[in-house]
Every structure is written in C-alpha cells, then in structure tokens.
Coordinates of C-alpha atoms and ligand atoms in Angstrom, one line a residue:
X1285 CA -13.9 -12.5 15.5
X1286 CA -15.7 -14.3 12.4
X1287 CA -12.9 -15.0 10.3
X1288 CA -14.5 -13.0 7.4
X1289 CA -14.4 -10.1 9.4
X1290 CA -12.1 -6.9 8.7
X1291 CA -9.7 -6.4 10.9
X1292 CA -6.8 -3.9 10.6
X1293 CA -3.5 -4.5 12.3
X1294 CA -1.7 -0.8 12.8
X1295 CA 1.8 -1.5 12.9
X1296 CA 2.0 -5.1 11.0
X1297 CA 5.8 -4.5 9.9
X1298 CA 7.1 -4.4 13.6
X1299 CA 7.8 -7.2 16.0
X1300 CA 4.3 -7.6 17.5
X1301 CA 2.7 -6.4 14.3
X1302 CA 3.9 -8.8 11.8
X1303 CA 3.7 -11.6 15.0
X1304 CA -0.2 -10.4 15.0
X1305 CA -0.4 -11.0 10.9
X1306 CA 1.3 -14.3 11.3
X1307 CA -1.2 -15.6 13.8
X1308 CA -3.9 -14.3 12.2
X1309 CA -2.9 -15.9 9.0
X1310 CA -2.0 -19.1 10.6
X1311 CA -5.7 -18.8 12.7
X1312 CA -7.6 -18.3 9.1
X1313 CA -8.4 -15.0 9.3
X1314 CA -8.6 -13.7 5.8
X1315 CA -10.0 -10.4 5.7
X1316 CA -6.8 -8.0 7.0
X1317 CA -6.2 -4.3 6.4
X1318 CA -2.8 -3.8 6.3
X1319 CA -1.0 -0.3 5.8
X1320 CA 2.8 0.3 5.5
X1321 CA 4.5 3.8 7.1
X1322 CA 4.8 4.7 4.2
X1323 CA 1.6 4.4 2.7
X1324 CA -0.2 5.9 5.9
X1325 CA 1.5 7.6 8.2
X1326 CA -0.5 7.4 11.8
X1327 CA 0.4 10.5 13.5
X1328 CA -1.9 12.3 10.1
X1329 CA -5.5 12.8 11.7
X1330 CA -7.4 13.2 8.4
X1331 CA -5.2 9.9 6.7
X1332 CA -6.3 7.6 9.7
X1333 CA -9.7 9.0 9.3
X1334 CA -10.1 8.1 5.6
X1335 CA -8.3 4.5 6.2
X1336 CA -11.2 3.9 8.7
X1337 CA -14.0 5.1 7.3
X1338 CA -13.2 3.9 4.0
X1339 CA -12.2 0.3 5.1
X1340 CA -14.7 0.3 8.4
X1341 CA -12.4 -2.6 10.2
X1342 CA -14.7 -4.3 13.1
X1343 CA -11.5 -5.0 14.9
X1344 CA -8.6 -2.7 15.6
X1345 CA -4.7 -4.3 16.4
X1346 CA -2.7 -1.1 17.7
X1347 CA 0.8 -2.1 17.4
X1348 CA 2.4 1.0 15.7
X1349 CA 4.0 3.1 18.1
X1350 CA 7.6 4.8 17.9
X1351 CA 9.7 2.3 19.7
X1352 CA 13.3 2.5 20.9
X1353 CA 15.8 1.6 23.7
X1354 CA 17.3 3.6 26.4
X1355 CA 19.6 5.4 24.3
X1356 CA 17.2 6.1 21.5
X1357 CA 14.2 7.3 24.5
X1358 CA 17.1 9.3 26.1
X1359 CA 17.8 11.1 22.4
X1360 CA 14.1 11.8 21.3
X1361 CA 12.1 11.8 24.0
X1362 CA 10.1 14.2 22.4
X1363 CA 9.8 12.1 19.1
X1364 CA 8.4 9.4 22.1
X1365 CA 5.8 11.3 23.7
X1366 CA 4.5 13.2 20.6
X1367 CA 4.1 10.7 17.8
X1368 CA 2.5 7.9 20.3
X1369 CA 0.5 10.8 21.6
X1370 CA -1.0 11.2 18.2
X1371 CA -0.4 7.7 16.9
X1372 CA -2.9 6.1 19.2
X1373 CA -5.1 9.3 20.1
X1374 CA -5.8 9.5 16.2
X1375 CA -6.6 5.8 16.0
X1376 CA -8.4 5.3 19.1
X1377 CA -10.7 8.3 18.3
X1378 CA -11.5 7.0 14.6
X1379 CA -11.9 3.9 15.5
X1380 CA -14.7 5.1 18.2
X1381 CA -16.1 7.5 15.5
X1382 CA -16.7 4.5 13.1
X1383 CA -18.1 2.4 15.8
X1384 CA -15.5 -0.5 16.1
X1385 CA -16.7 -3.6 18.0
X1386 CA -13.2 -4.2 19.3
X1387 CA -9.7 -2.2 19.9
X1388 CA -6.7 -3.7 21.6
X1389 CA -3.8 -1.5 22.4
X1390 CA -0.4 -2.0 22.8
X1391 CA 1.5 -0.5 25.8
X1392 CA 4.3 -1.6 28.0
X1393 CA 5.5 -2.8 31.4
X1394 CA 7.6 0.3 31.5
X1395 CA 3.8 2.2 32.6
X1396 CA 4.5 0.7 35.7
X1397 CA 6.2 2.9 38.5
X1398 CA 10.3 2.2 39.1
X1399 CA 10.0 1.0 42.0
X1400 CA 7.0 -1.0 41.8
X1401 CA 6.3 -4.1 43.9
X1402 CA 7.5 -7.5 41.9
X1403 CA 5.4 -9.0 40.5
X1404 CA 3.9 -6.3 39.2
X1405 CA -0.2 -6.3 39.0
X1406 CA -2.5 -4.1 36.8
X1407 CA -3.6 -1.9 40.1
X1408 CA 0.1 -0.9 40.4
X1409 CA -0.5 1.8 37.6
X1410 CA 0.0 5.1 39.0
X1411 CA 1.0 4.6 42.2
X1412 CA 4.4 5.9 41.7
X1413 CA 7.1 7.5 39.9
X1414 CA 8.5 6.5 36.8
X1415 CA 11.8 5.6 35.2
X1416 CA 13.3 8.8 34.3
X1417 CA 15.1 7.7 31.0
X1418 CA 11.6 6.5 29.1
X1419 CA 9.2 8.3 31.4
X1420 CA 8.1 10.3 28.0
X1421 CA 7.1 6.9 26.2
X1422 CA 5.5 5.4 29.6
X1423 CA 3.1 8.4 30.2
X1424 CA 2.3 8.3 26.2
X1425 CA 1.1 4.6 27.1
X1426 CA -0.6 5.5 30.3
X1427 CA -2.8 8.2 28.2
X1428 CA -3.0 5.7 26.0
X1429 CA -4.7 3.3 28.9
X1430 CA -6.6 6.5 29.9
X1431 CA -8.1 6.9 26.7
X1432 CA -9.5 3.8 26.2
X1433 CA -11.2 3.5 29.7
X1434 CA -12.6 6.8 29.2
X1435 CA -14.1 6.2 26.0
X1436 CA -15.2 2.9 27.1
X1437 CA -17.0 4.8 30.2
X1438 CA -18.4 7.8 28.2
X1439 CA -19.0 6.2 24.6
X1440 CA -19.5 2.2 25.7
X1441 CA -16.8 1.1 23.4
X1442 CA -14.9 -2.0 24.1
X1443 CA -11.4 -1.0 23.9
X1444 CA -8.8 -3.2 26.0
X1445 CA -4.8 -2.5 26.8
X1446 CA -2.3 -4.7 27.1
X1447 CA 0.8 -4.3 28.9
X1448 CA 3.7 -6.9 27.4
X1449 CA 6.6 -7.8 28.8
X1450 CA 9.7 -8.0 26.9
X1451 CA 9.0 -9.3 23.4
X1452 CA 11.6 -10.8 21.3
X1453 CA 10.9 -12.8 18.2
X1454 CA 11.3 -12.6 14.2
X1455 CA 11.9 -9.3 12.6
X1456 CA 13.2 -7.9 15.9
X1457 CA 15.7 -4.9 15.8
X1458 CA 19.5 -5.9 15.7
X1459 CA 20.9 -2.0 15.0
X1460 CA 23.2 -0.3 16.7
X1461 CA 20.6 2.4 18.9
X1462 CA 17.7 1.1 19.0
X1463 CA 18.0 -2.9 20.4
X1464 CA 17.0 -4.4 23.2
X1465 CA 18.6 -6.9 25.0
X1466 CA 18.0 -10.2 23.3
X1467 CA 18.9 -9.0 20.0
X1468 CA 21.5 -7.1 20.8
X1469 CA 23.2 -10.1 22.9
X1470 CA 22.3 -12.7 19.8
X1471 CA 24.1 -9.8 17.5
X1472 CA 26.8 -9.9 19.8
X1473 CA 27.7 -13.5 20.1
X1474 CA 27.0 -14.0 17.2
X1475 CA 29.6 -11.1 15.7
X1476 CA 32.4 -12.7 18.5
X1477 CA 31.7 -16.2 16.8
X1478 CA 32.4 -14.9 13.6
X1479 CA 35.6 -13.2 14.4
X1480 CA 36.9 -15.6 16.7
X1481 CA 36.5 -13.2 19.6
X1482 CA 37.5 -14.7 23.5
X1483 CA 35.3 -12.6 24.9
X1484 CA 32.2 -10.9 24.8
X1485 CA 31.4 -7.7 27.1
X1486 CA 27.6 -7.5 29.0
X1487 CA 26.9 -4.3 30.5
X1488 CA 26.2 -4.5 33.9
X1489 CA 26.6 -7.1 36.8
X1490 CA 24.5 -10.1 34.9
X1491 CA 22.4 -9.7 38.2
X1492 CA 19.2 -7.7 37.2
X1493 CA 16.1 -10.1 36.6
X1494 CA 14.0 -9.9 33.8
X1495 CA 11.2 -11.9 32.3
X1496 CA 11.2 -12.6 28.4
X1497 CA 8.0 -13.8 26.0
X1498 CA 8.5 -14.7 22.4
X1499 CA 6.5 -12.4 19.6
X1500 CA 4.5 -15.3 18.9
X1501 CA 3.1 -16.2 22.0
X1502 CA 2.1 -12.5 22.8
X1503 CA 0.4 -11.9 19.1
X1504 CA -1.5 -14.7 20.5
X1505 CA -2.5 -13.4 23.7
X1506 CA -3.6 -10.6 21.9
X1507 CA -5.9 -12.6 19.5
X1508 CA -7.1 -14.3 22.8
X1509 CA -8.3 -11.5 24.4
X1510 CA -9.8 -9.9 21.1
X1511 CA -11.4 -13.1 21.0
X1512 CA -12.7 -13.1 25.0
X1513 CA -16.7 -13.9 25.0
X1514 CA -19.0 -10.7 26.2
X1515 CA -19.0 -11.2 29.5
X1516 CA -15.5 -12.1 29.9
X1517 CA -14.0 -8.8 28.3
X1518 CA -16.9 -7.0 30.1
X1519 CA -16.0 -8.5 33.3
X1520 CA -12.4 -6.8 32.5
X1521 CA -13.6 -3.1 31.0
X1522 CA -15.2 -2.2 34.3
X1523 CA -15.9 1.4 35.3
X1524 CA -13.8 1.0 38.0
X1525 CA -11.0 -0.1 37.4
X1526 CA -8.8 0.6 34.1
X1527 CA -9.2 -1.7 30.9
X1528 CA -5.7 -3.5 31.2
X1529 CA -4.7 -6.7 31.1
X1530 CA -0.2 -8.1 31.7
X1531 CA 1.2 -10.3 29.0
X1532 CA 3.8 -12.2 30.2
X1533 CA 5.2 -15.9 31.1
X1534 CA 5.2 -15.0 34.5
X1535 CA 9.0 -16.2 35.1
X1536 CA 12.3 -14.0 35.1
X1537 CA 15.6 -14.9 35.0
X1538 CA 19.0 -12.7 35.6
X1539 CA 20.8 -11.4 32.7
X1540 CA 24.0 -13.6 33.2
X1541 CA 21.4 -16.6 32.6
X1542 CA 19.8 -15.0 29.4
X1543 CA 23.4 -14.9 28.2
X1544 CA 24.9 -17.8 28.9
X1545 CA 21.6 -19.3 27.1
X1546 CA 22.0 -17.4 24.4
X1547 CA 26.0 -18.1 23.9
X1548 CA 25.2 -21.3 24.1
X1549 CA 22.2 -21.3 21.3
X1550 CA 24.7 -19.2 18.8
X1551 CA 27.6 -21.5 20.0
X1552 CA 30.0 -18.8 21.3
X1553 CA 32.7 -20.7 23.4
X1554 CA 34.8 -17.7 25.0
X1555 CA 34.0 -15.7 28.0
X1556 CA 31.5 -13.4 28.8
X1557 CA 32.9 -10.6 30.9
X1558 CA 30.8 -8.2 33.0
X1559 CA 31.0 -4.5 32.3
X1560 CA 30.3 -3.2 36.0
X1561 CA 30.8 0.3 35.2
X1562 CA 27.5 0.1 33.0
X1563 CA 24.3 0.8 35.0
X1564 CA 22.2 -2.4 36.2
X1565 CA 18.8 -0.3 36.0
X1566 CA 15.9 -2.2 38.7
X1567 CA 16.9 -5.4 40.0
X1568 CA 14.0 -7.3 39.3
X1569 CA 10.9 -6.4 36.5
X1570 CA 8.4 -8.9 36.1
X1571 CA 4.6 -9.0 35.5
X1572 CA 1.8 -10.5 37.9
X1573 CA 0.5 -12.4 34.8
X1574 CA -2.6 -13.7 37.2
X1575 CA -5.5 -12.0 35.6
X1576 CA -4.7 -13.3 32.0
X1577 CA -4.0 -17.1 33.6
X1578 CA -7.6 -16.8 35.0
X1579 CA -8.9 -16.1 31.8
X1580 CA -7.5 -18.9 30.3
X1581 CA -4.2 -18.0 28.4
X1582 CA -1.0 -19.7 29.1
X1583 CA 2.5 -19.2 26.4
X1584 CA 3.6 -21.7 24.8
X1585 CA 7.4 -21.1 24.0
X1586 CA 9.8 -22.0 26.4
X1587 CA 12.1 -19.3 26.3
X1588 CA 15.0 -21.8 24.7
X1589 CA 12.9 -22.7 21.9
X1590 CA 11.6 -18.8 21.6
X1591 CA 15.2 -17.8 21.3
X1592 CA 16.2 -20.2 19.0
X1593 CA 13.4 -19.1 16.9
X1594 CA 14.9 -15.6 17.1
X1595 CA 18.3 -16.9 16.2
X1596 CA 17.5 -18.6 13.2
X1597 CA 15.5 -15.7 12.2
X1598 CA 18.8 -13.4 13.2
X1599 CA 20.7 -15.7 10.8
X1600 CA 18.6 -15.6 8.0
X1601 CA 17.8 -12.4 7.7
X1602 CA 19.5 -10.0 9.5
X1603 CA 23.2 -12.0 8.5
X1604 CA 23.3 -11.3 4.7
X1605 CA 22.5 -7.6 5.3
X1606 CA 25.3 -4.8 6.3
X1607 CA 27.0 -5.9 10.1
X1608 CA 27.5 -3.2 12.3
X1609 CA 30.2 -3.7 14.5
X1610 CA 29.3 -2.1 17.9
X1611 CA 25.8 -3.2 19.8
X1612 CA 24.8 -2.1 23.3
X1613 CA 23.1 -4.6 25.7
X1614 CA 20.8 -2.2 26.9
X1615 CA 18.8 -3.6 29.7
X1616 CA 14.8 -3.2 29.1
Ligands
NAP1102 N1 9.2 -4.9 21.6 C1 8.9 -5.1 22.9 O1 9.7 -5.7 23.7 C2 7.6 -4.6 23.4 C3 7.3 -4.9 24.8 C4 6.1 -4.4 25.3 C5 5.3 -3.7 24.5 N2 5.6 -3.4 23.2 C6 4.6 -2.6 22.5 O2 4.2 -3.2 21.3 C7 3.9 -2.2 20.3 C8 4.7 -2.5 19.1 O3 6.1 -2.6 19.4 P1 7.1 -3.3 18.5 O4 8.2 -3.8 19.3 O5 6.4 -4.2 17.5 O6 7.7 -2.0 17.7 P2 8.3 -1.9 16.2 O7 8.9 -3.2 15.9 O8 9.1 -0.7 16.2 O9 7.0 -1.7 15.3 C9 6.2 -0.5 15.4 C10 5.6 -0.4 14.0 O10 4.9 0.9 14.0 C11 5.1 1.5 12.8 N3 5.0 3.0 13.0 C12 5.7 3.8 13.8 N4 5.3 5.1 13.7 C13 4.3 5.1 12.7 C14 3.6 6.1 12.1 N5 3.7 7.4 12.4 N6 2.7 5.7 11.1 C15 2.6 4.4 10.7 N7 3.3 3.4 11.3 C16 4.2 3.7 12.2 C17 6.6 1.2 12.5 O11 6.8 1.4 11.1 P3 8.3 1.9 10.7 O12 9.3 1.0 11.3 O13 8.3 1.9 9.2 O14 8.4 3.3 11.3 C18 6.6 -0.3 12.9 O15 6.2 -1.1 11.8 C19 4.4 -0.9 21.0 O16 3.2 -0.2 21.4 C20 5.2 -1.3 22.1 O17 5.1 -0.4 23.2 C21 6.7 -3.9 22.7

C-alpha cells in the first residue's frame, strides 16, 4: 500500500478497527476513509454503494461485524447471522464492483469445527460440526470466506480472510453481556480490588486452554498481509484452496494461568475460586499459526505486556464511566 493511497477501514471504532487506525497512523498512512455506525450503517446496500463509489478506496479493512459473547450469540442469533450476512456481502460485493486492489476480511477461529484437531490449520475448515451456541456467527464468517474465494475465482479480485484468535487490547468491551474473557476477568479483579473483595469467582475448572494476541499485534498482521508482494498473496489466493490465513501467537495457556496473571497485573491479593458448575466449553482452542510464520510475520507482545496494555487502558477509560457490578467470564 503507497501510503497516499485510500484505504477505508469498516469498523474503525471496534477493537481490531481502531487497532487497524492506530497502526496505520503509526505506519504513515495518511489517506483513511473512516465511517462511524452512525454515519453509515453497513448492513444498507445502496449507503455502502455510495461510500465506495464516491470515495473509490484501493484498499478495504473489513472489521465491522456484530460481535458478542456466548450469552449475547445465544440471545440474537439471528441479529448474528443476518447483519454479518449483509455487513460483509454488501462490502465485499462493492468493493468488487469498484474494482478494489485489495480486501482483507475479518472472521474468527470459531469457523473452525468443535472438535477440531489442536492446533488448528486453515484446511480444518469444514470438516466438521460446529459449536452450537455461535454456530449462527461461525457460518456468517465461513460465507464470508466463501465469498471471497469465489469472487477471487470468478472475478480475479484479491480478497484475503483472516481468522484471529482471541484479541484483546484497548477499547475492548468491559459490559455486562457482551465480554469476553480478558476483559471481563480485568473488570472483575479489578471491581474485587476496589471493594476489598477475598475472593473472586472464575467460571469453570481454570483448565480449558486458550491462546490470546493483543489488538495491536493482530492490526498489524493485517497490515502485513495487505502489504504481502504479488506473488506472495497470490501464492495464498489459489483456486484450490480457500483464501485464509490464522492470526495468532501460536501459544495457549489454561484459564487459571490467564487469571492468576491478570490478578497479579491489577494487584488483587484474595483468592480466586473456581465455579465448577459453569461449563468449561473445548479443552484446548489454538491456531496452527504456520502459514503466517512462513510468510514472515511473528507478534510482538508478550502476553504480560499485552495485558498490561489492556489494563491501563481499562483504567483510564473504562474506570471513570458507570461500573456495573456483575461480569461473566465467558470462555471464548
Ligand atoms: N474480538 C475478538 O476477540 C476477535 C477475535 C477474532 C476475530 N474477530 C473479528 O474481528 C472483527 C472485528 O471484531 P471486534 O472485536 O473489533 O468487534 P467490535 O469491537 O464489536 O467492533 C465492530 C465494529 O463494527 C461496527 N459495526 C457493527 N455493525 C455495523 C453496521 N451495521 N454498520 C456499521 N458499523 C457496524 C461496530 O460499531 P458499533 O459498535 O457502533 O455497532 C464496531 O465499531 C469481527 O469480524 C470479528 O469476528 C474478533
């Protein structure tokens, strides 16, 4: 990408979004269409239309999706399936119409089946069942994958997915439905610090492995592989095989670890207790992150640094605003 060159970022007020903004500022690139909700909203055919055709980006960002936990997927899963549906259909189709050099869109590791073999590789993609409880959202982001090989067969467009692992980061969600499981344990701690709480309650058995990347090292993944020579990407958006590429650090570690780390970070001193009667969901998620290592990309946030990062965030922001005074730990 010429750093002149227009580039819009759907999405740039969410966690990856506004991580994608940050390193594109911080990289020099100064030419970025930016659109709140508000001003556009995505799931609007003719709106995305006019944004594109008026603005005619080069490169596309898709980071605006509906996003939620397992409570919130559980609630609306019909809010999940139909507004990414028409979220990323609408963008991927304008962005083809217009003749984009470039699109990178944002799906999940939840595409891959439950019961998928660890660590999970691109070719795993439909070769199983999914998790019930987001399966909405997950086959939203496998049409989503689907689209952009298809149009990358039929219409030669370069259009590349990427499948992130658990992202946490600045500007993260701390409220009561919606968070994941960083947040929600920095919320947490944090909230029994405050009150002088003994202990603090982790749903599940602390066993479950799970792999963690900060915001900032995935927005720069992205802007990696936007960035990939020709024949790089091209040796990635073959006909055979689907246009995706893992983002991940390529390490896990149990949930009692994550919190202990994270009770120590925001200095909570009393016990954590272990809510067994809360479900533990698959022991072990984590992405085969060997494809994007052979291209070159490594993180570079250990995931004490990355979290401290989060909690200083946490504590500026999210602090002076309204507390809520129940959070879930909803595992991802
Ligand atoms: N967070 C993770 O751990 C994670 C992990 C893997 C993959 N991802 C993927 O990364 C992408 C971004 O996730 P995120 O965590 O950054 O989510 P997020 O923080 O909820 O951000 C999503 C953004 O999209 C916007 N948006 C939603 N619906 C819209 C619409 N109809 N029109 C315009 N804008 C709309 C939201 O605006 P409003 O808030 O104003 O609605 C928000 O700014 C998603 O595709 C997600 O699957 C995330």
């Amino acid at each position: 990408m010429e750093l002149s060159a227009p580039i819009y970022v759907a999405g740039h007020r969410g966690l990856v979004g506004s991580a994608l903004v940050r390193r594109l500022h911080s990289g020099g690139y100064t030419n970025l269409i930016l659109r709140t909700h508000s001003e556009l909203d995505l799931t609007e055919r003719r709106a995305v239309r006019e944004l594109l055709e008026s603005e005619r980006p080069e490169y596309i960002f898709l980071a605006a999706a509906k996003v939620g936990g397992i409570l919130a997927n559980s609630t609306h899963p019909a809010e999940f399936i139909g507004q990414n549906l028409m979220i990323q259909t609408n963008i991927i189709h304008e962005a083809h119409r217009i003749g984009v050099r470039r699109l990178l869109f944002l799906g999940s590791s939840c595409i891959y089946p439950k019961h998928a073999p660890q660590p999970m590789k691109e070719e795993h993609l439909l070769t199983g069942p999914l998790e019930f409880t987001n399966r909405p959202y997950s086959v939203a982001k496998i049409a989503g994958i689907e689209m952009c090989w298809a149009y990358n067969r039929q219409f030669g467009t370069r259009f590349l997915a990427v499948m992130p692992t658990n992202l946490f980061g600045p500007g993260d969600r701390y409220d009561l439905h919606d968070s994941h499981v960083v947040p929600a344990l920095l919320r947490k701690m944090y909230e029994a610090k405050v009150e002088g709480a003994k202990e603090v309650i982790v749903w599940g058995s602390g066993t479950p492995r799970r792999e963690f990347l900060y915001s900032a090292d995935a927005a720069d993944a992205c802007v990696f592989l936007m960035n990939l020579p020709d024949d790089a990407l091209d040796g990635i958006l073959q006909d055979s095989m689907p246009p995706m590429v893992n983002v991940g650090c390529g390490k896990d570690i149990t949930i009692r670890e994550l919190a202990e780390l994270i009770a120590d970070i925001v200095g909570f001193k009393g016990r954590l207790v272990f809510d067994l009667s809360k479900p533990d969901g698959t022991p072990r998620k984590l992405l085969d992150t060997s494809r994007l290592a052979a291209l070159g990309w490594m993180p570079q946030t250990p995931l004490r640094d990355g979290l401290m990062k989060a909690y200083r965030d946490f504590s500026e922001n999210v602090t002076k605003s309204a507390r809520p005074t129940v959070v879930s730990t909803e595992l991802p």
